[in-house]
Tab-separated table of C-alpha atoms in Angstrom:
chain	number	residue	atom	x	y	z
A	1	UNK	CA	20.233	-38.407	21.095
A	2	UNK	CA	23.719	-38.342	23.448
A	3	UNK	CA	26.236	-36.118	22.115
A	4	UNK	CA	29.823	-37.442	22.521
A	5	UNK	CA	29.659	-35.166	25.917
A	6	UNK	CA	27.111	-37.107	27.232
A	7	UNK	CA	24.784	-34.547	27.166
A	8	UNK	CA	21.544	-35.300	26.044
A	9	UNK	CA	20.009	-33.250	22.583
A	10	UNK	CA	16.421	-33.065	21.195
A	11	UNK	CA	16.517	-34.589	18.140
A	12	UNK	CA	13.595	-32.572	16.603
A	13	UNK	CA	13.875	-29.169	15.042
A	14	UNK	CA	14.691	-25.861	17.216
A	15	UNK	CA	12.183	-23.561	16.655
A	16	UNK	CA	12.792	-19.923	16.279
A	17	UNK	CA	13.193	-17.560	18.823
A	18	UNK	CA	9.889	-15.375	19.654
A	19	UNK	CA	10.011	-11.649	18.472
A	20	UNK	CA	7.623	-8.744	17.538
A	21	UNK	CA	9.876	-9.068	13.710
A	22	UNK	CA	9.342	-13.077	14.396
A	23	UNK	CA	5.241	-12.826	14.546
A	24	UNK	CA	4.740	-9.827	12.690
A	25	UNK	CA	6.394	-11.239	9.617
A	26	UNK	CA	4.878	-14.683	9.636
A	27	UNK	CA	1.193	-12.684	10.266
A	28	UNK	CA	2.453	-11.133	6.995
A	29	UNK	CA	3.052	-13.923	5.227
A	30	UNK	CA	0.023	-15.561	5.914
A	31	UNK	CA	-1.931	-12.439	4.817
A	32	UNK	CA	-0.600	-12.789	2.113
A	33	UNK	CA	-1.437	-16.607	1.132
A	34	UNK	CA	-4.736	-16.518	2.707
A	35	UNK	CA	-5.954	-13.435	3.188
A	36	UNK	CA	-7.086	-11.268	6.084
A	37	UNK	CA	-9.790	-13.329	7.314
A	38	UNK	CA	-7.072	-16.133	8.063
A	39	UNK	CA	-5.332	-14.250	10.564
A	40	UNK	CA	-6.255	-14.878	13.856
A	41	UNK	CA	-4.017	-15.870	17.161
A	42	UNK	CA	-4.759	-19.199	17.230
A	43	UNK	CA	-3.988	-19.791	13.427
A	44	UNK	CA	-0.795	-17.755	13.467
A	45	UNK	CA	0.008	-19.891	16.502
A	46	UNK	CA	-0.333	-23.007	14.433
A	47	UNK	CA	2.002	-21.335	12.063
A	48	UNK	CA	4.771	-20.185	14.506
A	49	UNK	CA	4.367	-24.042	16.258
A	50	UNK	CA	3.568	-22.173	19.554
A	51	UNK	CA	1.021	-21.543	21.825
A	52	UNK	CA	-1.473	-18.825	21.029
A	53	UNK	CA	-1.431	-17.254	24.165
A	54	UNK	CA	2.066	-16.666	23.984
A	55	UNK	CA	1.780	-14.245	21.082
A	56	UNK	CA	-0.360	-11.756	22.928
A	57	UNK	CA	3.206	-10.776	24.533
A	58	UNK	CA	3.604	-9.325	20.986
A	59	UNK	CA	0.277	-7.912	19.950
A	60	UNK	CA	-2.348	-7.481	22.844
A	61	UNK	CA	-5.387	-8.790	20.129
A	62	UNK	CA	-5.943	-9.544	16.852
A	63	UNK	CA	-6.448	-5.723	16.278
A	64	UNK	CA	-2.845	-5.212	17.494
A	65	UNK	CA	-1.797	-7.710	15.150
A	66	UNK	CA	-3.727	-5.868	11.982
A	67	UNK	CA	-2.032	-2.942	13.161
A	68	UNK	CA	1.641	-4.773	13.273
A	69	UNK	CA	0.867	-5.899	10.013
A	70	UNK	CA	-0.040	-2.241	8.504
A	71	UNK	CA	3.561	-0.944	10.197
A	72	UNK	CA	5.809	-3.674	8.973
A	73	UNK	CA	4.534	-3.324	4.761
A	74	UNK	CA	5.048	0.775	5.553
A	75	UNK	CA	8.587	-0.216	6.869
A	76	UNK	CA	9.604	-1.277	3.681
A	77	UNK	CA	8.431	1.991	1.815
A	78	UNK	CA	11.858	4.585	2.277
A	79	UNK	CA	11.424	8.103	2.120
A	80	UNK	CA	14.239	10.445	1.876
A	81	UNK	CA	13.423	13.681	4.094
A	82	UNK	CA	16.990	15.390	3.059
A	83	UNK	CA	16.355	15.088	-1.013
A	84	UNK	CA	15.411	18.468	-1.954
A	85	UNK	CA	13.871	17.343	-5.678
A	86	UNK	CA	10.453	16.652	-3.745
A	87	UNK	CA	8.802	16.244	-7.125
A	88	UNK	CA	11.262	13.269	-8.083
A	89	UNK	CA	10.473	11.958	-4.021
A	90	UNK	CA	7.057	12.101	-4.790
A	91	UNK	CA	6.869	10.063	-7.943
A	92	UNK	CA	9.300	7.815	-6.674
A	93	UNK	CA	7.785	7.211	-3.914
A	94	UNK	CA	4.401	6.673	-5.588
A	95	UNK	CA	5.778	4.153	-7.961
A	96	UNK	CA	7.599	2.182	-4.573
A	97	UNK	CA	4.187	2.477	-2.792
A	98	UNK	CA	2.473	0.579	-6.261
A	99	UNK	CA	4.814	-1.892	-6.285
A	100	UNK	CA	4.171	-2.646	-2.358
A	101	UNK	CA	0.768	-2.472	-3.161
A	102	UNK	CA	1.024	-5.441	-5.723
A	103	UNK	CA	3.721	-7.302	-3.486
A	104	UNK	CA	1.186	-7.221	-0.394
A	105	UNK	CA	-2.073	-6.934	-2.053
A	106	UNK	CA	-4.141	-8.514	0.634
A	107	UNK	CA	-2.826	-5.866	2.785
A	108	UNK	CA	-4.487	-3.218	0.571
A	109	UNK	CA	-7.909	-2.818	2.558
A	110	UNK	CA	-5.530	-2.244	5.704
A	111	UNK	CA	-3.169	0.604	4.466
A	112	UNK	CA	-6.791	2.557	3.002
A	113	UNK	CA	-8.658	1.848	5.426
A	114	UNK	CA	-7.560	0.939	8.771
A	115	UNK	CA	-6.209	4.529	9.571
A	116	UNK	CA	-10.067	5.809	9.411
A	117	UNK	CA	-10.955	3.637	12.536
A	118	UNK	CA	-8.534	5.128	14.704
A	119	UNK	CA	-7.989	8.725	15.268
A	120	UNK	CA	-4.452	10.384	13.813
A	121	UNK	CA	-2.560	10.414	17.875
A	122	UNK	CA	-3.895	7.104	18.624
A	123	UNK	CA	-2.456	5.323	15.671
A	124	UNK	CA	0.521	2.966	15.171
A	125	UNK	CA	3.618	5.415	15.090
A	126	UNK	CA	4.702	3.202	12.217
A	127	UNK	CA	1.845	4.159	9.908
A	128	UNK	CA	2.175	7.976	11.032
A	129	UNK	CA	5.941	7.911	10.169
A	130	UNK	CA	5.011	8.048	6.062
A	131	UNK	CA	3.108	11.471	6.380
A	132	UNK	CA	5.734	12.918	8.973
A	133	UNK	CA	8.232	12.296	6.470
A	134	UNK	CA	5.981	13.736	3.360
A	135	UNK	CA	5.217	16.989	5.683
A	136	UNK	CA	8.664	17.572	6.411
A	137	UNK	CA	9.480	17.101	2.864
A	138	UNK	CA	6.992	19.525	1.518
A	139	UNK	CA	7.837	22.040	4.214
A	140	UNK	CA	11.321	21.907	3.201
A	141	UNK	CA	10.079	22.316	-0.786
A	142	UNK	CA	8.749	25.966	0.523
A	143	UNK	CA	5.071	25.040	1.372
A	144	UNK	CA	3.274	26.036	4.355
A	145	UNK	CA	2.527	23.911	7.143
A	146	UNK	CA	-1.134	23.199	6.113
A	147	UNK	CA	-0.511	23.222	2.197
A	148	UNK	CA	2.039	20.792	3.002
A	149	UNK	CA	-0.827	18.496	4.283
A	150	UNK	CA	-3.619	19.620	1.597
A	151	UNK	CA	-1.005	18.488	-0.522
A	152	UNK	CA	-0.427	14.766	1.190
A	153	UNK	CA	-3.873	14.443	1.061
A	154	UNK	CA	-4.446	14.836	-2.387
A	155	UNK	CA	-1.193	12.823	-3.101
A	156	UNK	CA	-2.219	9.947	-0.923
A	157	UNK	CA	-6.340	9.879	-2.280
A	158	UNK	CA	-4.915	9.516	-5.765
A	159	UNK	CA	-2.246	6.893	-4.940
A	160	UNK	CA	-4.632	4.854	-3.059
A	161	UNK	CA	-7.485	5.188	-5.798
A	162	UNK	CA	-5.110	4.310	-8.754
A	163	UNK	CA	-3.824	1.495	-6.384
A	164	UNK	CA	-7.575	-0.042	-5.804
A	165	UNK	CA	-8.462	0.738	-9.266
A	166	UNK	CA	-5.697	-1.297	-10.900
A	167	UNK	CA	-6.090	-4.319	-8.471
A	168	UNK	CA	-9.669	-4.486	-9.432
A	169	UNK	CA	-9.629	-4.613	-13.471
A	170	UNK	CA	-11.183	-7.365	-14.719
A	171	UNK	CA	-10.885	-9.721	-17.604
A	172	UNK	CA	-13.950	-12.047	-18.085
A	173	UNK	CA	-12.152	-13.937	-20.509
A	174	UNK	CA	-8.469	-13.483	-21.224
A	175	UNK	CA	-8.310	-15.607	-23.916
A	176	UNK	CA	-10.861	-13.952	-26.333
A	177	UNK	CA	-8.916	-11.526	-28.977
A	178	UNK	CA	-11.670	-8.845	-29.335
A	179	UNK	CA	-11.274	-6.154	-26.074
A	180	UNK	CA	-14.869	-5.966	-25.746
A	181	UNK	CA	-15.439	-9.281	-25.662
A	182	UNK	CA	-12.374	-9.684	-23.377
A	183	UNK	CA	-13.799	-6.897	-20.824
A	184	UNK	CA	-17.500	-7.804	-21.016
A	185	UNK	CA	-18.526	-4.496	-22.223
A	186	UNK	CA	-20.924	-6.321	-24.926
A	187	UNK	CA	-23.024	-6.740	-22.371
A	188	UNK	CA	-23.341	-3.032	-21.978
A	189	UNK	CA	-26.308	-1.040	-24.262
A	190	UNK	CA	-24.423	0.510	-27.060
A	191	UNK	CA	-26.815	3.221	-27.163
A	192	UNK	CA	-26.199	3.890	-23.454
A	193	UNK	CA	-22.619	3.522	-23.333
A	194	UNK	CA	-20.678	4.167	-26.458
A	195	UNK	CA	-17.786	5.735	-25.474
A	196	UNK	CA	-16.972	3.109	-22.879
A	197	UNK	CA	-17.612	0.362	-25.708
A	198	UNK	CA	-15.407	2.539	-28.058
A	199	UNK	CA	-12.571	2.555	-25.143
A	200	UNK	CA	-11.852	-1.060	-24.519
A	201	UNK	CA	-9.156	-1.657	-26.304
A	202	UNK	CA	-7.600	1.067	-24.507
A	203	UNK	CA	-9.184	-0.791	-21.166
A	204	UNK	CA	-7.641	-3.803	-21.935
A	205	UNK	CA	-4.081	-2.430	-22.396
A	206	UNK	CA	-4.471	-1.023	-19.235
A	207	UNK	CA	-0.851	-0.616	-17.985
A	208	UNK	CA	-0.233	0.295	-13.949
A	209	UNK	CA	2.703	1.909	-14.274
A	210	UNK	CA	2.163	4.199	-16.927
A	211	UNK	CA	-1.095	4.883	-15.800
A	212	UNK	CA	0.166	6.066	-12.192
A	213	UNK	CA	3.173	7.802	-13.948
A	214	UNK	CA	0.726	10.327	-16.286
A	215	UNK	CA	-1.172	10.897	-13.042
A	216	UNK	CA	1.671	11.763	-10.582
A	217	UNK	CA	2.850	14.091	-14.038
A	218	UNK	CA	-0.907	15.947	-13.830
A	219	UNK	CA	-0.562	16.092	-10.195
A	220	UNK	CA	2.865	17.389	-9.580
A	221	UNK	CA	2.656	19.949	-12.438
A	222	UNK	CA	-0.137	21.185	-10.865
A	223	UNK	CA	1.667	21.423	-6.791
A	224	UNK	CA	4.348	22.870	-8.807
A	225	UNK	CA	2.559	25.689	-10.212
A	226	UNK	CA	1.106	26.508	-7.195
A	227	UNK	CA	4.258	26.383	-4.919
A	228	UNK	CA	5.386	29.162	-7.491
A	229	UNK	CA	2.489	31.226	-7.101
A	230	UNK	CA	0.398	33.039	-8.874
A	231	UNK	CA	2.001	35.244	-12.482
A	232	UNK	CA	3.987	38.264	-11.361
A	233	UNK	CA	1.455	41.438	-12.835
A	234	UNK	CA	3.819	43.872	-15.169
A	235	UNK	CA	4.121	47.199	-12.826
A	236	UNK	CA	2.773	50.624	-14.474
């Protein structure tokens, strides 16, 4: 196509200029349509309309690219070092990380356990920024140093097991009105299992958010209580 310059313009699409945000966004995307198994260099590539060699600029292998992946769903998880209500932070922040969870859910397997293949210095900065942010907040709260990170660790192990646990209930049949029937527990031995069988309609009005929230409430009550110390003994 001539313009009315004279110059001479492709008349096909322009494609998008390369960046780390560029790749690492699309890699996301696809993770989340197809799953982890789908990403690979040449298939993001095909995505991006470019070359697969030209995305190692961005991510030296496909482990780089897991690892780009892991950093930009943390990105979107804000944590506010300067709030001094760490107990509000922490719930907050425990309902934001739920919803990421169920946003990016493919992505799940990476944030629990990707970290445990690479020792703490060696890791993205991106995915050490979270528990820099969490120390300095507890720190700030008035724990020490290394109850501060007892304390992330028992936050994060719960978060990530409610998080697992509530994308993996299952409904064999969704359309069948009796919760035993619905959850597949009549298949369990009555005798062997009764208060399981006696529980499903409780199962099957499992609710995520509530769930987490009476969780984080057992959890922070009990930080709290030991921030404060132990009971003052009455002198004489």
């Amino acid at each position: 196509m001539t313009s009315p310059n004279g110059t001479t313009n492709s008349s096909g699409p322009r494609k998008a200029r390369l960046s780390r945000e560029v790749v690492l966004s699309a890699a996301l995307e696809l993770v989340d349509a197809e799953g982890l198994e789908a990403l690979t260099m040449r298939r993001l590539g095909q995505e991006l309309g470019r070359d697969p060699m030209s995305l190692y600029r961005y991510a030296a292998n496909r482990a780089a690219l897991l690892d780009g992946v892991t950093e930009r769903v943390l990105n979107e998880l804000a944590i506010f070092v300067d709030d001094r209500d760490w107990q509000a932070q922490l719930r907050r922040i425990g309902h934001d990380l739920r919803l990421l969870a169920l946003r990016h859910p493919n992505v799940v397997p990476l944030l629990v356990t990707r970290p445990l293949s690479t020792p703490l210095g060696l890791r993205p900065l991106g995915t050490l920024r979270p528990l820099e942010q969490i120390l300095a907040l507890l720190i700030a709260a008035g724990f020490s140093p290394a109850d501060a990170l007892h304390v992330y660790r028992a936050y994060y192990g719960f978060l990530y097991g409610h998080i697992l646990n509530e994308l993996q209930e299952y409904i064999v049949d969704p359309d069948e009105n009796e919760a035993v029937l619905r959850l597949g527990l009549h298949r369990l031995p009555a005798k062997e299992f009764p208060h399981l069988r006696a529980l499903g309609p409780v199962l099957a009005e499992y609710d995520g958010d509530v769930e987490l929230d009476q969780g984080l409430s057992i959890l922070l009550s009990g930080l709290a209580t030991q921030l404060s110390g132990p009971p003052q003994q009455p002198l004489g």
